[in-house]
Amino acid sequence: MSTISIPSFLAVLKSRRDQIFPDSSGHYWQVISDTAQTALNIISSSDALYHDVEHTCLVTLCGQEIFIGKKILDGDLTEEDWVYFTIALLLHDIGYVRNILSEDSGLLQTTSLDGKKHSLTSGDTDASLTPFHIERGKLFIENRNWPDGINKNIISEMIGYTEFPIPKSREQKSDKSTKAELLATLVGSADLIGQLADPSYDIKIPRLYFEFLETGTANNLGYRSAEDLRRSYPSFFYNFVNPNIALSIKYLNASPEGQKWTSLLNYHVFSQENRAILEQDGVKLLQEIHSYCGDAEDLDKVIEFTLSKVCSYQSWPIGHAYKRVDTDAGPILSSSKIWHLSENNDLFEKWKNISEDHTFTSGEGLPGRVFQKGEPAWITDVTKDKNFPRSDLASDIGVKGAFAFPVYGKIGIGFVLEFYSQEAEDLDSSVLSFMEQISYEITNHV
């Protein structure tokens, strides 16, 4: 959604309305259409780096799936509920934009019902209105000309629930909430999930960081860079977000489209957890390998040391190195007979013997793939991989997950290091990138 087409966005919104209320008379559609066009046109003029049109659209669409899930599971929602819920989603960040209120004047921006003002300075972006954006949003709703039958107080109450951090008085307690309170809480959840499950969230983190920097939030939270914000993602999610979105996650999981949002959210949490691990233990591992390479004179010893350290780092039991051998028919990979085994048992010994007897040509099996492409690769489950010649044996001894990376010599790839787990594993791309760093370290020694 890098470029927002209002007609296409409205078409999606209308399709969701029709999905939820197939017998809708269309009575409320004009107010939704007018509100969406107003909101998106106004927000498109904002110079806030993160809270832009795309964010509003993502939050609104995420909210639709939450609403659909609640309708599926609870069945207690009306089209009028949907109208208020959707308007609140569309307008939840309207207060970020300067000069949208009649009382605003140049750099003086109205921040409360009693007429208090905040003076922007030259160079401020709209993000500087973050502390006031909810109250400004409520003022915008209060001043807007609504059709008969629309209760603007309900909309104002709903956008009030996008306040963050979430006050303890508003923690999700579905068993004690009225329907109106619960829907308002779900608006707040949609704001959080729409942000954190944004498919492009990772690359947008610098934008959010600069908004935090402008408002002083970065300093208050101890963020000195966008990387600090990125690293804090898992702890931020588990400590502040997760306790307050459980009900919305339940509703999202009630439909296939909703599950896409939870999958994206889980992916980001998993990815950033791995980044955090890499940035702590990974630096230490690179330092250890660098130091060992500097002192070692025997390349085989470096390979053996690396196998041991990577196995320990990944908590994987098997590490092995294949070595390039040049033949008349071309280069092949043959066992170097350098291993790391977490324990000596008959099954691992059988795997060792078979692997030492097996050679690979370019493109054959996991080692051959790495040799051919010159980059790390992984297999989630080798027993299900059609290009894994040792799959039958792997099934017998319980080997499943695998990854490998190359080590270069003077004439190209000299070794391929392979590692195995007894569980099926999906490796994050950041792990493979880190293995490339280890590869570079050893290659520099060579």
Short mmCIF file of C-alpha atoms in Angstrom, two decimals:
data_model
loop_
_atom_site.label_atom_id
_atom_site.label_comp_id
_atom_site.label_asym_id
_atom_site.label_seq_id
_atom_site.Cartn_x
_atom_site.Cartn_y
_atom_site.Cartn_z
CA MET A 1 0.00 0.00 0.00
CA SER A 2 2.86 2.40 -0.73
CA THR A 3 0.53 4.50 -2.92
CA ILE A 4 -3.03 4.85 -1.66
CA SER A 5 -5.91 4.92 -4.10
CA ILE A 6 -8.96 6.19 -2.26
CA PRO A 7 -11.43 4.49 -4.64
CA SER A 8 -9.71 1.11 -4.26
CA PHE A 9 -9.54 1.52 -0.48
CA LEU A 10 -13.24 2.36 -0.40
CA ALA A 11 -13.96 -0.68 -2.55
CA VAL A 12 -12.22 -2.93 -0.01
CA LEU A 13 -14.07 -1.25 2.84
CA LYS A 14 -17.40 -1.72 1.08
CA SER A 15 -16.62 -5.38 0.42
CA ARG A 16 -16.01 -5.87 4.14
CA ARG A 17 -19.33 -4.15 4.93
CA ASP A 18 -21.10 -6.43 2.46
CA GLN A 19 -19.38 -9.48 3.95
CA ILE A 20 -20.49 -8.60 7.46
CA PHE A 21 -23.96 -7.33 6.54
CA PRO A 22 -24.95 -8.88 3.20
CA ASP A 23 -28.49 -7.52 3.55
CA SER A 24 -27.34 -3.94 4.18
CA SER A 25 -29.64 -1.26 2.80
CA GLY A 26 -26.63 0.96 2.14
CA HIS A 27 -28.16 3.66 4.34
CA TYR A 28 -24.90 4.41 6.13
CA TRP A 29 -22.47 4.04 3.24
CA GLN A 30 -22.39 7.72 2.27
CA VAL A 31 -21.19 8.81 5.71
CA ILE A 32 -18.43 6.18 5.61
CA SER A 33 -17.40 7.21 2.09
CA ASP A 34 -17.38 10.92 2.98
CA THR A 35 -15.44 10.33 6.20
CA ALA A 36 -12.85 8.14 4.48
CA GLN A 37 -12.26 10.65 1.69
CA THR A 38 -12.01 13.53 4.16
CA ALA A 39 -9.65 11.66 6.49
CA LEU A 40 -7.32 10.38 3.78
CA ASN A 41 -7.17 13.70 1.95
CA ILE A 42 -6.36 15.59 5.15
CA ILE A 43 -3.80 13.07 6.41
CA SER A 44 -2.11 12.99 3.01
CA SER A 45 -1.12 16.63 3.61
CA SER A 46 0.64 15.79 6.88
CA ASP A 47 4.43 15.80 7.11
CA ALA A 48 4.54 13.29 9.99
CA LEU A 49 7.01 10.63 8.90
CA TYR A 50 5.21 7.56 10.25
CA HIS A 51 1.59 8.44 11.04
CA ASP A 52 0.51 8.82 7.44
CA VAL A 53 -2.25 7.71 5.08
CA GLU A 54 -0.88 4.19 4.83
CA HIS A 55 -0.96 3.79 8.61
CA THR A 56 -4.59 4.94 8.76
CA CYS A 57 -5.56 2.52 5.99
CA LEU A 58 -3.77 -0.41 7.62
CA VAL A 59 -5.36 0.27 11.01
CA THR A 60 -8.80 0.58 9.41
CA LEU A 61 -8.43 -2.68 7.47
CA CYS A 62 -7.07 -4.52 10.51
CA GLY A 63 -10.05 -3.24 12.47
CA GLN A 64 -12.40 -4.65 9.84
CA GLU A 65 -11.02 -8.14 10.40
CA ILE A 66 -11.32 -7.76 14.17
CA PHE A 67 -14.95 -6.68 13.75
CA ILE A 68 -15.64 -9.61 11.40
CA GLY A 69 -14.15 -12.03 13.93
CA LYS A 70 -16.32 -10.65 16.71
CA LYS A 71 -19.39 -10.94 14.50
CA ILE A 72 -18.49 -14.57 13.72
CA LEU A 73 -17.82 -15.56 17.33
CA ASP A 74 -20.31 -13.40 19.23
CA GLY A 75 -22.90 -12.39 16.64
CA ASP A 76 -24.05 -9.37 18.64
CA LEU A 77 -23.12 -6.54 16.26
CA THR A 78 -25.28 -4.24 14.19
CA GLU A 79 -24.50 -2.21 11.08
CA GLU A 80 -24.69 0.90 13.23
CA ASP A 81 -21.93 -0.56 15.44
CA TRP A 82 -19.83 -1.07 12.31
CA VAL A 83 -20.36 2.54 11.22
CA TYR A 84 -19.16 4.04 14.51
CA PHE A 85 -16.29 1.57 14.74
CA THR A 86 -15.11 2.31 11.19
CA ILE A 87 -15.41 6.09 11.51
CA ALA A 88 -13.30 5.95 14.68
CA LEU A 89 -10.63 3.93 12.87
CA LEU A 90 -10.57 6.39 9.97
CA LEU A 91 -10.26 9.43 12.25
CA HIS A 92 -8.11 8.03 15.04
CA ASP A 93 -5.00 9.98 13.91
CA ILE A 94 -6.64 13.02 12.30
CA GLY A 95 -5.41 15.14 15.24
CA TYR A 96 -1.81 14.82 14.08
CA VAL A 97 -2.43 17.19 11.18
CA ARG A 98 -1.88 20.90 11.81
CA ASN A 99 -4.39 23.62 10.95
CA ILE A 100 -7.42 21.33 10.71
CA LEU A 101 -9.38 23.17 13.41
CA SER A 102 -10.99 26.56 12.98
CA GLU A 103 -9.19 27.74 16.12
CA ASP A 104 -5.75 26.79 14.72
CA SER A 105 -3.71 29.71 13.46
CA GLY A 106 -0.36 29.32 11.74
CA LEU A 107 2.03 27.82 14.26
CA LEU A 108 -0.53 28.03 17.09
CA GLN A 109 -2.44 24.74 17.36
CA THR A 110 -5.47 24.14 19.56
CA THR A 111 -4.97 21.30 22.03
CA SER A 112 -8.08 21.18 24.21
CA LEU A 113 -11.76 22.05 24.44
CA ASP A 114 -10.97 25.04 26.67
CA GLY A 115 -8.91 26.64 23.91
CA LYS A 116 -5.38 25.90 25.10
CA LYS A 117 -2.75 26.27 22.39
CA HIS A 118 0.56 24.68 21.53
CA SER A 119 3.05 26.74 19.57
CA LEU A 120 4.99 24.89 16.89
CA THR A 121 8.48 26.07 16.07
CA SER A 122 10.11 26.33 12.68
CA GLY A 123 11.15 22.86 11.56
CA ASP A 124 8.57 20.99 13.65
CA THR A 125 6.66 18.28 11.83
CA ASP A 126 3.10 17.28 12.62
CA ALA A 127 4.54 14.52 14.82
CA SER A 128 5.22 17.22 17.42
CA LEU A 129 1.46 17.21 18.03
CA THR A 130 1.61 13.60 19.26
CA PRO A 131 0.84 14.50 22.91
CA PHE A 132 -2.28 16.37 21.81
CA HIS A 133 -3.51 14.39 18.82
CA ILE A 134 -6.34 12.55 20.60
CA GLU A 135 -7.87 15.74 22.03
CA ARG A 136 -7.42 17.45 18.66
CA GLY A 137 -9.14 14.50 17.02
CA LYS A 138 -12.06 14.84 19.40
CA LEU A 139 -12.30 18.55 18.56
CA PHE A 140 -12.33 17.74 14.86
CA ILE A 141 -15.18 15.28 15.42
CA GLU A 142 -17.04 17.82 17.56
CA ASN A 143 -16.78 20.52 14.89
CA ARG A 144 -17.59 18.31 11.90
CA ASN A 145 -21.03 18.51 10.31
CA TRP A 146 -22.46 15.01 10.80
CA PRO A 147 -25.67 13.70 9.23
CA ASP A 148 -28.74 13.26 11.40
CA GLY A 149 -28.56 10.13 13.51
CA ILE A 150 -24.77 10.11 13.99
CA ASN A 151 -23.76 10.49 17.64
CA LYS A 152 -20.37 12.21 17.59
CA ASN A 153 -19.84 11.49 21.29
CA ILE A 154 -19.61 7.76 20.55
CA ILE A 155 -16.89 8.40 17.94
CA SER A 156 -14.94 10.66 20.30
CA GLU A 157 -15.12 8.06 23.05
CA MET A 158 -13.79 5.39 20.70
CA ILE A 159 -10.76 7.34 19.50
CA GLY A 160 -9.98 8.12 23.14
CA TYR A 161 -9.19 4.42 23.50
CA THR A 162 -6.20 4.77 21.16
CA GLU A 163 -4.31 6.47 24.00
CA PHE A 164 -0.98 4.78 24.64
CA PRO A 165 0.36 3.67 27.07
CA ILE A 166 -3.02 2.21 27.92
CA PRO A 167 -4.34 3.39 31.31
CA LYS A 168 -4.95 0.58 33.79
CA SER A 169 -8.60 1.57 33.95
CA ARG A 170 -8.93 0.54 30.30
CA GLU A 171 -7.22 -2.83 30.36
CA GLN A 172 -9.29 -5.38 28.47
CA LYS A 173 -11.94 -6.93 30.71
CA SER A 174 -14.46 -8.26 28.25
CA ASP A 175 -16.61 -9.86 30.92
CA LYS A 176 -17.26 -6.50 32.58
CA SER A 177 -17.35 -4.18 29.56
CA THR A 178 -20.43 -2.90 27.82
CA LYS A 179 -20.55 -3.50 24.08
CA ALA A 180 -19.68 0.16 23.45
CA GLU A 181 -16.66 -0.02 25.76
CA LEU A 182 -15.52 -3.26 24.19
CA LEU A 183 -15.74 -1.86 20.66
CA ALA A 184 -13.77 1.20 21.78
CA THR A 185 -11.12 -1.11 23.22
CA LEU A 186 -10.98 -2.98 19.92
CA VAL A 187 -10.35 0.32 18.11
CA GLY A 188 -7.30 0.78 20.34
CA SER A 189 -6.16 -2.78 19.62
CA ALA A 190 -6.52 -2.24 15.88
CA ASP A 191 -4.26 0.80 16.16
CA LEU A 192 -1.56 -1.30 17.84
CA ILE A 193 -1.87 -4.38 15.64
CA GLY A 194 -2.16 -2.33 12.45
CA GLN A 195 1.16 -0.73 13.33
CA LEU A 196 3.08 -3.74 14.63
CA ALA A 197 1.83 -6.13 11.94
CA ASP A 198 2.45 -3.68 9.09
CA PRO A 199 4.21 -5.75 6.39
CA SER A 200 6.72 -2.89 6.03
CA TYR A 201 7.08 -2.16 9.75
CA ASP A 202 10.75 -3.10 9.90
CA ILE A 203 11.79 -0.63 7.22
CA LYS A 204 9.52 2.05 8.69
CA ILE A 205 11.13 1.88 12.14
CA PRO A 206 13.52 4.79 11.35
CA ARG A 207 10.48 6.98 10.54
CA LEU A 208 8.87 6.11 13.87
CA TYR A 209 12.16 6.70 15.68
CA PHE A 210 12.46 10.24 14.27
CA GLU A 211 8.92 10.97 15.40
CA PHE A 212 9.89 9.73 18.87
CA LEU A 213 13.03 11.86 18.73
CA GLU A 214 11.04 14.98 17.89
CA THR A 215 8.60 14.52 20.77
CA GLY A 216 11.21 13.54 23.37
CA THR A 217 9.79 10.02 23.62
CA ALA A 218 13.06 8.51 22.37
CA ASN A 219 14.99 10.10 25.21
CA ASN A 220 12.37 9.13 27.79
CA LEU A 221 12.50 5.49 26.67
CA GLY A 222 16.28 5.42 26.33
CA TYR A 223 16.35 5.02 22.54
CA ARG A 224 19.54 6.44 21.03
CA SER A 225 18.96 5.13 17.52
CA ALA A 226 16.43 3.41 15.29
CA GLU A 227 18.27 0.17 16.06
CA ASP A 228 17.48 0.63 19.76
CA LEU A 229 13.80 0.90 18.84
CA ARG A 230 14.05 -2.18 16.64
CA ARG A 231 15.79 -4.22 19.35
CA SER A 232 13.14 -3.27 21.89
CA TYR A 233 10.31 -4.69 19.73
CA PRO A 234 9.95 -8.06 21.56
CA SER A 235 10.02 -6.59 25.07
CA PHE A 236 7.71 -3.75 24.01
CA PHE A 237 5.29 -6.28 22.51
CA TYR A 238 5.28 -8.70 25.45
CA ASN A 239 5.23 -6.08 28.21
CA PHE A 240 2.93 -3.40 26.83
CA VAL A 241 1.01 -4.67 23.82
CA ASN A 242 0.31 -8.37 24.20
CA PRO A 243 -1.62 -8.10 27.50
CA ASN A 244 -4.05 -5.70 25.84
CA ILE A 245 -4.74 -7.35 22.50
CA ALA A 246 -5.60 -10.93 23.49
CA LEU A 247 -9.28 -10.50 22.66
CA SER A 248 -8.53 -8.92 19.29
CA ILE A 249 -6.14 -11.76 18.46
CA LYS A 250 -8.95 -14.20 19.26
CA TYR A 251 -11.25 -12.36 16.86
CA LEU A 252 -8.59 -12.11 14.13
CA ASN A 253 -7.99 -15.84 14.31
CA ALA A 254 -11.67 -16.48 13.56
CA SER A 255 -11.22 -15.78 9.83
CA PRO A 256 -8.58 -16.50 7.17
CA GLU A 257 -8.05 -12.79 6.44
CA GLY A 258 -7.72 -12.06 10.13
CA GLN A 259 -5.16 -14.82 10.53
CA LYS A 260 -2.94 -13.02 8.03
CA TRP A 261 -2.65 -10.15 10.51
CA THR A 262 -1.73 -12.43 13.41
CA SER A 263 0.80 -14.24 11.20
CA LEU A 264 2.48 -10.94 10.32
CA LEU A 265 2.49 -9.91 13.96
CA ASN A 266 4.03 -13.21 15.06
CA TYR A 267 6.62 -13.02 12.28
CA HIS A 268 7.78 -9.56 13.38
CA VAL A 269 8.04 -10.64 17.03
CA PHE A 270 9.94 -13.81 16.08
CA SER A 271 12.23 -11.91 13.71
CA GLN A 272 13.11 -9.22 16.21
CA GLU A 273 13.64 -11.79 18.97
CA ASN A 274 16.20 -13.43 16.73
CA ARG A 275 17.81 -10.07 16.00
CA ALA A 276 18.14 -9.45 19.72
CA ILE A 277 19.79 -12.83 20.23
CA LEU A 278 22.14 -12.24 17.30
CA GLU A 279 23.13 -8.84 18.57
CA GLN A 280 24.03 -10.15 22.04
CA ASP A 281 25.36 -13.69 21.73
CA GLY A 282 26.25 -13.24 18.06
CA VAL A 283 28.80 -10.50 18.67
CA LYS A 284 30.46 -12.64 21.30
CA LEU A 285 30.59 -15.62 18.92
CA LEU A 286 32.13 -13.55 16.12
CA GLN A 287 34.74 -12.24 18.53
CA GLU A 288 35.60 -15.78 19.65
CA ILE A 289 35.97 -17.02 16.07
CA HIS A 290 38.00 -13.95 15.10
CA SER A 291 40.34 -14.45 18.04
CA TYR A 292 40.72 -18.17 17.36
CA CYS A 293 41.40 -17.59 13.66
CA GLY A 294 44.11 -15.09 14.55
CA ASP A 295 45.96 -17.59 16.74
CA ALA A 296 45.38 -20.82 14.79
CA GLU A 297 47.80 -22.02 12.11
CA ASP A 298 45.75 -25.07 11.12
CA LEU A 299 42.63 -24.43 9.01
CA ASP A 300 41.14 -27.78 10.03
CA LYS A 301 41.29 -26.65 13.65
CA VAL A 302 39.49 -23.43 12.72
CA ILE A 303 36.75 -25.46 10.99
CA GLU A 304 36.44 -27.79 13.98
CA PHE A 305 36.24 -24.83 16.38
CA THR A 306 33.58 -23.15 14.22
CA LEU A 307 31.45 -26.30 14.03
CA SER A 308 31.50 -26.57 17.81
CA LYS A 309 30.68 -22.91 18.41
CA VAL A 310 27.87 -22.70 15.85
CA CYS A 311 26.28 -25.90 17.17
CA SER A 312 26.37 -24.46 20.67
CA TYR A 313 25.00 -21.12 19.47
CA GLN A 314 22.06 -22.74 17.65
CA SER A 315 21.64 -25.59 20.17
CA TRP A 316 21.94 -28.05 17.29
CA PRO A 317 23.63 -31.43 17.89
CA ILE A 318 25.46 -32.10 14.60
CA GLY A 319 28.02 -30.09 12.67
CA HIS A 320 30.11 -31.40 9.76
CA ALA A 321 32.35 -29.98 7.04
CA TYR A 322 32.55 -31.06 3.42
CA LYS A 323 35.75 -30.16 1.56
CA ARG A 324 36.20 -29.32 -2.10
CA VAL A 325 38.07 -31.95 -4.10
CA ASP A 326 38.98 -31.26 -7.74
CA THR A 327 38.59 -34.25 -10.06
CA ASP A 328 38.89 -34.75 -13.81
CA ALA A 329 35.10 -34.57 -14.01
CA GLY A 330 35.02 -31.33 -12.04
CA PRO A 331 34.94 -30.31 -8.38
CA ILE A 332 33.01 -32.39 -5.85
CA LEU A 333 32.41 -32.14 -2.14
CA SER A 334 33.83 -34.91 0.00
CA SER A 335 33.78 -35.30 3.77
CA SER A 336 36.66 -33.59 5.55
CA LYS A 337 35.97 -35.95 8.46
CA ILE A 338 35.78 -32.90 10.72
CA TRP A 339 32.77 -33.16 13.02
CA HIS A 340 31.05 -31.82 16.07
CA LEU A 341 28.60 -34.22 17.72
CA SER A 342 26.86 -33.22 20.94
CA GLU A 343 26.96 -36.85 22.03
CA ASN A 344 28.39 -40.12 20.79
CA ASN A 345 25.60 -42.59 20.16
CA ASP A 346 24.89 -45.27 17.60
CA LEU A 347 22.46 -43.13 15.58
CA PHE A 348 24.81 -40.18 15.24
CA GLU A 349 27.67 -42.56 14.44
CA LYS A 350 25.57 -44.08 11.65
CA TRP A 351 24.89 -40.60 10.25
CA LYS A 352 28.60 -39.84 10.44
CA ASN A 353 29.60 -43.00 8.56
CA ILE A 354 27.06 -42.51 5.76
CA SER A 355 27.96 -38.83 5.36
CA GLU A 356 31.68 -39.61 5.15
CA ASP A 357 30.99 -42.12 2.37
CA HIS A 358 28.86 -39.67 0.37
CA THR A 359 30.16 -37.11 -2.12
CA PHE A 360 28.19 -34.29 -3.71
CA THR A 361 28.36 -32.57 -7.06
CA SER A 362 27.34 -28.95 -7.59
CA GLY A 363 23.61 -28.53 -6.93
CA GLU A 364 23.19 -31.97 -5.31
CA GLY A 365 21.76 -32.09 -1.82
CA LEU A 366 22.18 -29.30 0.72
CA PRO A 367 26.00 -29.07 0.43
CA GLY A 368 25.77 -29.06 -3.36
CA ARG A 369 23.18 -26.27 -3.32
CA VAL A 370 25.42 -24.10 -1.20
CA PHE A 371 28.41 -24.93 -3.42
CA GLN A 372 26.43 -24.01 -6.54
CA LYS A 373 24.91 -20.74 -5.28
CA GLY A 374 27.73 -19.63 -3.01
CA GLU A 375 25.42 -18.59 -0.18
CA PRO A 376 23.88 -20.04 3.01
CA ALA A 377 20.80 -22.24 2.66
CA TRP A 378 18.46 -24.11 4.96
CA ILE A 379 15.94 -26.93 4.80
CA THR A 380 13.02 -26.94 7.21
CA ASP A 381 12.72 -30.75 7.20
CA VAL A 382 15.24 -32.84 5.23
CA THR A 383 13.00 -35.91 5.38
CA LYS A 384 10.54 -34.10 3.09
CA ASP A 385 13.09 -32.54 0.75
CA LYS A 386 13.31 -34.17 -2.69
CA ASN A 387 16.88 -32.97 -3.21
CA PHE A 388 18.37 -34.53 -0.09
CA PRO A 389 20.02 -37.89 -0.88
CA ARG A 390 20.38 -38.84 2.79
CA SER A 391 16.69 -38.29 3.59
CA ASP A 392 15.91 -41.96 4.34
CA LEU A 393 18.73 -42.17 6.86
CA ALA A 394 17.75 -38.80 8.32
CA SER A 395 14.25 -40.15 8.92
CA ASP A 396 15.68 -43.23 10.64
CA ILE A 397 17.85 -41.31 13.10
CA GLY A 398 15.56 -38.32 13.65
CA VAL A 399 17.45 -35.59 11.77
CA LYS A 400 15.16 -32.89 10.36
CA GLY A 401 16.21 -29.22 10.30
CA ALA A 402 19.39 -28.31 8.41
CA PHE A 403 21.39 -25.33 7.27
CA ALA A 404 24.78 -24.88 5.64
CA PHE A 405 27.12 -22.10 4.57
CA PRO A 406 30.26 -21.85 2.42
CA VAL A 407 33.84 -21.02 3.34
CA TYR A 408 35.88 -19.64 0.47
CA GLY A 409 39.45 -20.51 -0.41
CA LYS A 410 41.86 -19.20 -3.03
CA ILE A 411 39.98 -20.82 -5.93
CA GLY A 412 36.40 -20.40 -4.80
CA ILE A 413 34.47 -22.37 -2.20
CA GLY A 414 36.81 -24.59 -0.23
CA PHE A 415 34.43 -25.96 2.42
CA VAL A 416 30.71 -26.26 3.06
CA LEU A 417 29.77 -26.44 6.73
CA GLU A 418 26.47 -28.22 7.44
CA PHE A 419 24.47 -28.34 10.67
CA TYR A 420 21.52 -30.48 11.74
CA SER A 421 18.71 -30.36 14.27
CA GLN A 422 16.40 -33.13 15.43
CA GLU A 423 13.44 -30.76 15.03
CA ALA A 424 11.98 -29.21 11.89
CA GLU A 425 13.25 -25.63 11.86
CA ASP A 426 12.34 -22.44 10.01
CA LEU A 427 15.35 -20.17 10.21
CA ASP A 428 14.93 -16.41 10.19
CA SER A 429 16.81 -14.71 7.36
CA SER A 430 18.83 -12.79 9.94
CA VAL A 431 20.34 -16.08 11.16
CA LEU A 432 21.53 -16.90 7.65
CA SER A 433 22.92 -13.38 7.28
CA PHE A 434 24.82 -13.90 10.50
CA MET A 435 26.24 -17.19 9.20
CA GLU A 436 27.53 -15.23 6.22
CA GLN A 437 29.47 -13.07 8.66
CA ILE A 438 31.05 -16.18 10.16
CA SER A 439 31.87 -17.38 6.66
CA TYR A 440 33.60 -14.08 5.89
CA GLU A 441 35.58 -14.31 9.13
CA ILE A 442 36.96 -17.76 8.33
CA THR A 443 37.54 -16.85 4.68
CA ASN A 444 39.66 -13.88 5.77
CA HIS A 445 41.78 -16.28 7.80
CA VAL A 446 42.20 -18.55 4.76
#
